[in-house]
N, CA, C and O atoms as a Tinker XYZ file with bonds, in Angstrom:
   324  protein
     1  N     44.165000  135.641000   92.810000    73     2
     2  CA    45.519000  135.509000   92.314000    64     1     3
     3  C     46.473000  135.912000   93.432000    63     2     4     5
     4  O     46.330000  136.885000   94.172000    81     3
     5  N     47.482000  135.013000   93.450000    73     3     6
     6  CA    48.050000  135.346000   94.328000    64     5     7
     7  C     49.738000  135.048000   94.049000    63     6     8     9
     8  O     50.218000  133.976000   93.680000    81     7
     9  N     50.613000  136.555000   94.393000    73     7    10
    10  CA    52.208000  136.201000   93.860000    64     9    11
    11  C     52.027000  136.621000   91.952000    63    10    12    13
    12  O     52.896000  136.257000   91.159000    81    11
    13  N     51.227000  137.126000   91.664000    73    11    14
    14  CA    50.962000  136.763000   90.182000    64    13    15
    15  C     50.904000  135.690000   89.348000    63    14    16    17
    16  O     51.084000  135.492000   88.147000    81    15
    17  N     50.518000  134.866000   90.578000    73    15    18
    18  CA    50.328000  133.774000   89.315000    64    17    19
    19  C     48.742000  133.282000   89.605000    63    18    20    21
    20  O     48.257000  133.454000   90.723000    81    19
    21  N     48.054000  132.726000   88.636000    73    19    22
    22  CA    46.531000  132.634000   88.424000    64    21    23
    23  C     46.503000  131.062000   88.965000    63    22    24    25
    24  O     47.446000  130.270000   88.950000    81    23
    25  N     45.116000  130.832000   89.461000    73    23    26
    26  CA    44.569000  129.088000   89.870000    64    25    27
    27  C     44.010000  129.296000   88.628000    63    26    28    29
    28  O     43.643000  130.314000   88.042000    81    27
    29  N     44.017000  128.139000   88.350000    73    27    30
    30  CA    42.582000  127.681000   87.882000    64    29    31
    31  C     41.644000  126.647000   88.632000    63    30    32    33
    32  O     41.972000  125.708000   89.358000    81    31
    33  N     40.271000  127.121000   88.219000    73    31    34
    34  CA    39.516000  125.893000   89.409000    64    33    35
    35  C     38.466000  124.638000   87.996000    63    34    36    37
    36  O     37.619000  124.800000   87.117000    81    35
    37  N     39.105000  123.710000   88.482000    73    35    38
    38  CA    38.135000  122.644000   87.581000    64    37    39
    39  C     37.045000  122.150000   88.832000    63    38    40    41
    40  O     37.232000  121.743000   89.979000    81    39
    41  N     35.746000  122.415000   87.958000    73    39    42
    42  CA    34.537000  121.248000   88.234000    64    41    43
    43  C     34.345000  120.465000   87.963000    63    42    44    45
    44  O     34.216000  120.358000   86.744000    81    43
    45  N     34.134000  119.128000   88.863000    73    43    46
    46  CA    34.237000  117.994000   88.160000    64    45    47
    47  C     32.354000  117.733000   87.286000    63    46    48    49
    48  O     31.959000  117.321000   86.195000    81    47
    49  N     31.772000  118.206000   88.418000    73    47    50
    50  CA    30.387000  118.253000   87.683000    64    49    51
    51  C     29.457000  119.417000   87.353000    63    50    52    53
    52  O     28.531000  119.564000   88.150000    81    51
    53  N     29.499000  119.955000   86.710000    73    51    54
    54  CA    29.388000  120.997000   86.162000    64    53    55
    55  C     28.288000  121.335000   85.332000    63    54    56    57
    56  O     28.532000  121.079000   84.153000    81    55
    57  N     26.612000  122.058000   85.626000    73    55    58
    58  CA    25.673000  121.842000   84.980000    64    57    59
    59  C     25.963000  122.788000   83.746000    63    58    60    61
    60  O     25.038000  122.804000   82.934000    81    59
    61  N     26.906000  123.471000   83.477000    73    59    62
    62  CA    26.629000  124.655000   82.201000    64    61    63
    63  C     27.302000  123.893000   81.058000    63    62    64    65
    64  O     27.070000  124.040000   79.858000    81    63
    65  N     28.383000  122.856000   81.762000    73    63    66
    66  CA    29.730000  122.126000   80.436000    64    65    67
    67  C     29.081000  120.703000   80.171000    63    66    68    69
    68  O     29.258000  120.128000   79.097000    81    67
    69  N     28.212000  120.083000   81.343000    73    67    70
    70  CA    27.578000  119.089000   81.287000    64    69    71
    71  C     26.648000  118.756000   80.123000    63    70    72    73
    72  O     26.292000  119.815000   79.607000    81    71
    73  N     26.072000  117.610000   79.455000    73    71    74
    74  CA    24.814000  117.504000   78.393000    64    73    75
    75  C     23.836000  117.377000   79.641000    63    74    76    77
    76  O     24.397000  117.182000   80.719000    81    75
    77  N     22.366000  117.467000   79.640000    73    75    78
    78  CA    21.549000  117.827000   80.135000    64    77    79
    79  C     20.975000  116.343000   79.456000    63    78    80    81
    80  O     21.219000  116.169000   78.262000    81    79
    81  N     20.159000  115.193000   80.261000    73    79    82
    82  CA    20.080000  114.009000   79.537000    64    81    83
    83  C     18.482000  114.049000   79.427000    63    82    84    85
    84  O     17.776000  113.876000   78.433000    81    83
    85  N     18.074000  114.374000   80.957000    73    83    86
    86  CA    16.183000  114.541000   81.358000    64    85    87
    87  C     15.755000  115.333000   82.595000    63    86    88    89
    88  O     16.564000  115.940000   83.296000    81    87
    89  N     14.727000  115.303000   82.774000    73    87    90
    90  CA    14.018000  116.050000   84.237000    64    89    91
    91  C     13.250000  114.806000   84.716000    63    90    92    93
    92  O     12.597000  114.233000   83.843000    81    91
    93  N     13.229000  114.443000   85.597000    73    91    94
    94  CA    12.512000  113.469000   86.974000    64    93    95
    95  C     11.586000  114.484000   87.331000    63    94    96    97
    96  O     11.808000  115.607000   87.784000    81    95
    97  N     10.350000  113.833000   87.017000    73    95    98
    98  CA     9.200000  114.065000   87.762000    64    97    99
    99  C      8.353000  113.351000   88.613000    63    98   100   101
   100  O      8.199000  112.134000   88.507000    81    99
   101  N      7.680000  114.187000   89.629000    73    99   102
   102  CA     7.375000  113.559000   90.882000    64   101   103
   103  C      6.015000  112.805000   90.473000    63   102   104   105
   104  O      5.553000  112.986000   89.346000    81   103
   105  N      5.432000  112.031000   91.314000    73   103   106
   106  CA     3.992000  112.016000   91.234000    64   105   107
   107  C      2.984000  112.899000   91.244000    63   106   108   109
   108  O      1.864000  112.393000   91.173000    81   107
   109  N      3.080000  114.742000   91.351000    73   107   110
   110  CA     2.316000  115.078000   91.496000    64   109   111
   111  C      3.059000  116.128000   90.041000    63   110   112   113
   112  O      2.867000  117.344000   90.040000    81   111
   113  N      3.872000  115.454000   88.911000    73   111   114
   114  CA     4.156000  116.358000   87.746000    64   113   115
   115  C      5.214000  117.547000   88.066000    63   114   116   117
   116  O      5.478000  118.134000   87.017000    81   115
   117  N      5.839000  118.039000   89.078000    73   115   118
   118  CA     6.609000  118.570000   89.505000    64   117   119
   119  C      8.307000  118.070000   89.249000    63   118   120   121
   120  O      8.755000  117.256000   90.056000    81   119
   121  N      8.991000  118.446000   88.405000    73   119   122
   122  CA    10.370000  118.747000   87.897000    64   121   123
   123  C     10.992000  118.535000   89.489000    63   122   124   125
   124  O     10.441000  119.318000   90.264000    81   123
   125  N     12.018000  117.650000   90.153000    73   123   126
   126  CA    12.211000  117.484000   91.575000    64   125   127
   127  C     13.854000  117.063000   90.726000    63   126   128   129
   128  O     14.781000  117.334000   91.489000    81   127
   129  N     14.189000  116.663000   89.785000    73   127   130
   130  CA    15.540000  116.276000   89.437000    64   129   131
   131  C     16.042000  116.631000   88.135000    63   130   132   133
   132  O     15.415000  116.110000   87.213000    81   131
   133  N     16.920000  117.313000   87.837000    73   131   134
   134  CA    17.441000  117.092000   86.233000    64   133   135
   135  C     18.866000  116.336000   86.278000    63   134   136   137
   136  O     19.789000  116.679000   87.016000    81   135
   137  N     18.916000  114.846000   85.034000    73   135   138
   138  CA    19.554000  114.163000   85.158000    64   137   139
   139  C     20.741000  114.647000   83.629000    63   138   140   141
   140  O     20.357000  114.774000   82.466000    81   139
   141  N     22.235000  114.836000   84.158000    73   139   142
   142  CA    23.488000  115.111000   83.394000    64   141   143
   143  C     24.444000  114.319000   83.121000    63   142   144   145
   144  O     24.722000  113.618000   84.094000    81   143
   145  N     25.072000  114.121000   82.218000    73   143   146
   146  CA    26.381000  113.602000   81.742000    64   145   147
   147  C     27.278000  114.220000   81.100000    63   146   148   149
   148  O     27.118000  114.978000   80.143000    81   147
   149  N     28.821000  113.726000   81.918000    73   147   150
   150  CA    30.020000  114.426000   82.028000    64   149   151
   151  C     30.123000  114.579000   80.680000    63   150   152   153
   152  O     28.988000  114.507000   80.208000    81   151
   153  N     31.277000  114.828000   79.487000    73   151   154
   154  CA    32.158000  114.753000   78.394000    64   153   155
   155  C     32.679000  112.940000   78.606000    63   154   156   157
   156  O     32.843000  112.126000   77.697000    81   155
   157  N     32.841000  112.722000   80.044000    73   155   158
   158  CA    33.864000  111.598000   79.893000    64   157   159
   159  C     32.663000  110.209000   80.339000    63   158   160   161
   160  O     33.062000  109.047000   80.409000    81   159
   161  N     31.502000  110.517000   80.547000    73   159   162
   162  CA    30.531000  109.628000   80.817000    64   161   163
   163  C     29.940000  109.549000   81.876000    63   162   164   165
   164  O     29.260000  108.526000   81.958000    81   163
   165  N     29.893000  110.458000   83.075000    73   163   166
   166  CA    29.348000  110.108000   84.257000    64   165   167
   167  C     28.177000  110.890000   84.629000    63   166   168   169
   168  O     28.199000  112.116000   84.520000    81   167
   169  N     27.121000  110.243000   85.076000    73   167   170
   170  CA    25.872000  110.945000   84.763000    64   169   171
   171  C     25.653000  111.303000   86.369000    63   170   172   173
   172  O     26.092000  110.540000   87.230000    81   171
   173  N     25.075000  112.290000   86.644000    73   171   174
   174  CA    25.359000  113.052000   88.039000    64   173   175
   175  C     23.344000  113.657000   88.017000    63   174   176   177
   176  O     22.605000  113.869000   87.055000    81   175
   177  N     23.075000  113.754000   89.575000    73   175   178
   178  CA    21.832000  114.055000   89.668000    64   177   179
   179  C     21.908000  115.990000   89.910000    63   178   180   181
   180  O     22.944000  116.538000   90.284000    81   179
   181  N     20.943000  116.563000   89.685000    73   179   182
   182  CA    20.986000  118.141000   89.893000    64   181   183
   183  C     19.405000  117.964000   90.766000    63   182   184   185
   184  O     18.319000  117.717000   90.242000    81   183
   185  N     19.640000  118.140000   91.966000    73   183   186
   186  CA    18.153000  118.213000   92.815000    64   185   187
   187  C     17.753000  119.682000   92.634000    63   186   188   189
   188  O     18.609000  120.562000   92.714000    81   187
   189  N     16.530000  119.945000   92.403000    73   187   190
   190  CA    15.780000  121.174000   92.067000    64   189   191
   191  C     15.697000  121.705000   93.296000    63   190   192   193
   192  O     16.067000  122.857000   93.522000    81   191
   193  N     15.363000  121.169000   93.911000    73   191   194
   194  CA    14.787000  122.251000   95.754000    64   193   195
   195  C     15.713000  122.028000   96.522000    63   194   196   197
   196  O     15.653000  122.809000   97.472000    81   195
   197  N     16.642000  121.269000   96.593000    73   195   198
   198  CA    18.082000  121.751000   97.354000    64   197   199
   199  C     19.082000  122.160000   96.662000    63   198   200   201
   200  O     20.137000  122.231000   97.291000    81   199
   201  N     19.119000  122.565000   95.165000    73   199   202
   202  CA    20.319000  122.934000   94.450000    64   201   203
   203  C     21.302000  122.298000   94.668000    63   202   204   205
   204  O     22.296000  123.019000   94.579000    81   203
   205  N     21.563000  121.142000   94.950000    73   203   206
   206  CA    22.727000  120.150000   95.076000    64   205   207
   207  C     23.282000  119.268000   93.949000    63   206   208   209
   208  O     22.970000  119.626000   92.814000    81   207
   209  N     23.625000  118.780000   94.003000    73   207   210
   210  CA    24.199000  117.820000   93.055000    64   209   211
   211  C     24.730000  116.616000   93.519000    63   210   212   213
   212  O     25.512000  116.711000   94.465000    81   211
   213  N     24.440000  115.284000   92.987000    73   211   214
   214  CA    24.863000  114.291000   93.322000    64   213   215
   215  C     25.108000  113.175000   92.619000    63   214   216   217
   216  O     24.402000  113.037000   91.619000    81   215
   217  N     26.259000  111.956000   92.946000    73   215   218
   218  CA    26.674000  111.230000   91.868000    64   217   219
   219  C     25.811000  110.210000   92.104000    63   218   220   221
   220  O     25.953000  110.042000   93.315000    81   219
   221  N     24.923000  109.335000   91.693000    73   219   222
   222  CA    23.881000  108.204000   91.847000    64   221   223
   223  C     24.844000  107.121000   91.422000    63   222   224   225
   224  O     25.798000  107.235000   90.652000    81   223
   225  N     24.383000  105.959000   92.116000    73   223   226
   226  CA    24.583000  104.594000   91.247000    64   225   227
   227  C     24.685000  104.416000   89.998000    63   226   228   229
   228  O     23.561000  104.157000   89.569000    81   227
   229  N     25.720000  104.418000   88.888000    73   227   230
   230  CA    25.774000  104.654000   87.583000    64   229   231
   231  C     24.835000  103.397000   86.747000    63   230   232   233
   232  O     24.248000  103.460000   85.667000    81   231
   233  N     24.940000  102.503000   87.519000    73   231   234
   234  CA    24.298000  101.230000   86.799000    64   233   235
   235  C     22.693000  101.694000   87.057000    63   234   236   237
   236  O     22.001000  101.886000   86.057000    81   235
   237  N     21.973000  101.914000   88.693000    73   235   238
   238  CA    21.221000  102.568000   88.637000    64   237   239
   239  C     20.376000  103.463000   88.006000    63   238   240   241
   240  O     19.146000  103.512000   88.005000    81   239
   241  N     21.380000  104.315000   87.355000    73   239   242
   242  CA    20.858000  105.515000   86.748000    64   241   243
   243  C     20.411000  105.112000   85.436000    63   242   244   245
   244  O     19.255000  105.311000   85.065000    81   243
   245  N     21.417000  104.467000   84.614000    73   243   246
   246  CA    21.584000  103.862000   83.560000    64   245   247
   247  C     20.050000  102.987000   83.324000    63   246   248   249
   248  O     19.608000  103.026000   82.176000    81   247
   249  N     19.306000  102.272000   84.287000    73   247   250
   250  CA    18.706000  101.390000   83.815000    64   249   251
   251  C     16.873000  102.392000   84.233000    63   250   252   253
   252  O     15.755000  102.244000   83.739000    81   251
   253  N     17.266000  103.107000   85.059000    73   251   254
   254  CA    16.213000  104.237000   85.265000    64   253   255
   255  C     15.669000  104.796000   83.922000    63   254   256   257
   256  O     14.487000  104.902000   83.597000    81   255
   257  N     16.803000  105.140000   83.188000    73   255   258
   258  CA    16.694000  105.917000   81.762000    64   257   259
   259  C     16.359000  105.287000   80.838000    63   258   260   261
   260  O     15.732000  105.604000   79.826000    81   259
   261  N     16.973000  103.930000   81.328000    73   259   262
   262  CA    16.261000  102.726000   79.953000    64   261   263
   263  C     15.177000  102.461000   80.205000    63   262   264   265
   264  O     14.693000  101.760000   79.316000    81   263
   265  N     14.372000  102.709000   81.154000    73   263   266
   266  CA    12.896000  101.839000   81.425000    64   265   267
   267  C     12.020000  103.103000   81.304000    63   266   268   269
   268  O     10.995000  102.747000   80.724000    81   267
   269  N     11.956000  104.558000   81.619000    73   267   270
   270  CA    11.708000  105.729000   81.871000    64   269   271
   271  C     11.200000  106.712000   80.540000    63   270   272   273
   272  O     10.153000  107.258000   80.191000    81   271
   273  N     13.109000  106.541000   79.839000    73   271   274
   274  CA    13.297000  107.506000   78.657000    64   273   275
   275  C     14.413000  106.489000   77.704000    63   274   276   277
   276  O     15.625000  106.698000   77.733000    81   275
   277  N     13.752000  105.311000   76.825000    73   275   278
   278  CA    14.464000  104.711000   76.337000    64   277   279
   279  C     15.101000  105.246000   74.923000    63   278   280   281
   280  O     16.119000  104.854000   74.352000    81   279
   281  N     14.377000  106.041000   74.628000    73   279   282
   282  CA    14.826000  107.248000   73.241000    64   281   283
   283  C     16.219000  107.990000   73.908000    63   282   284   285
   284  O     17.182000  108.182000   73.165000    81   283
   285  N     16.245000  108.175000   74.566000    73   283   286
   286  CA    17.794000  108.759000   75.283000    64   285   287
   287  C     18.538000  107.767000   76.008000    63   286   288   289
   288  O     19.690000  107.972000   76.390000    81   287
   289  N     17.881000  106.648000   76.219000    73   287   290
   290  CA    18.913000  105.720000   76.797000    64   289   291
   291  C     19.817000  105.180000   75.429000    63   290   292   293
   292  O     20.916000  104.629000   75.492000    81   291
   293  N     19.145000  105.452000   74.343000    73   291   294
   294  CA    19.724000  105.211000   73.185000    64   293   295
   295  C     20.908000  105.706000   72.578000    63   294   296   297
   296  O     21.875000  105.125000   72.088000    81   295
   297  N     20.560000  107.165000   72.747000    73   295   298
   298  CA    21.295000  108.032000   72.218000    64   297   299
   299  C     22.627000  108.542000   73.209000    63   298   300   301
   300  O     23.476000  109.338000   72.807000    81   299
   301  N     22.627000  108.042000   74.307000    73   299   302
   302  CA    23.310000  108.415000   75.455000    64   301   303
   303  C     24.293000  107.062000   75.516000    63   302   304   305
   304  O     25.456000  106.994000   75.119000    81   303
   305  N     23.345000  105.820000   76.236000    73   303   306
   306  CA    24.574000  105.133000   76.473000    64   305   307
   307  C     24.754000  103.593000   74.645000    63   306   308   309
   308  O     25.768000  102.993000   74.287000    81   307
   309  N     23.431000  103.536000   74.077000    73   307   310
   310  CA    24.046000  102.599000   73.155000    64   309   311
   311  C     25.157000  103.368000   72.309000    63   310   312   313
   312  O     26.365000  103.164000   72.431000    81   311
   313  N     24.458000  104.463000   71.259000    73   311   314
   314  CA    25.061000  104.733000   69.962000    64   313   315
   315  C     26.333000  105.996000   70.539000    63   314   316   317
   316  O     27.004000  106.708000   69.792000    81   315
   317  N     26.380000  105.975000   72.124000    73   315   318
   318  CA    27.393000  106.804000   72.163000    64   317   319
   319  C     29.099000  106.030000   71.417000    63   318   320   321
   320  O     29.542000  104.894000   71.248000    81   319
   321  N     29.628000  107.604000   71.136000    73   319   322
   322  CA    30.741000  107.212000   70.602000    64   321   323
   323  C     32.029000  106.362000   71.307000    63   322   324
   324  O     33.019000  106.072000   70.634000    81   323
């Protein structure tokens, strides 16, 4: 704070405010990705062994989940509101 007056800081991607959609596993069964979506729709990667975060190809991602985890491709992008 500074002068008394407060920031506020927004995240745009944010794993605690985020829905949590799946985990990517490797070929050898090892958790290497957990895959998130915003409030406003944008699904963002969380890499496990570099703690990073990253925005993927949305169409990409989208059709990963449909072929992968089609029970959540359901619930995510058809019957979303």
């Amino acid at each position: 704070m500074i002068d008394g007056k407060a920031k506020e800081v927004t995240r745009l991607f944010d794993t605690n405010t985020a829905t949590k959609i799946c985990d990517v596993v490797n070929a050898f069964k090892y958790k290497v990705q957990e895959i998130y979506i915003t409030k406003k729709g944008v699904v963002f990667f969380r890499n496990i062994n570099e703690n990073t975060l990253e925005v993927p190809s949305q169409k990409e991602v989208k059709k990963w989940i449909g072929e992968n985890e089609p029970d959540k491709y359901i619930k995510y992008f058809v019957n979303a509101p």
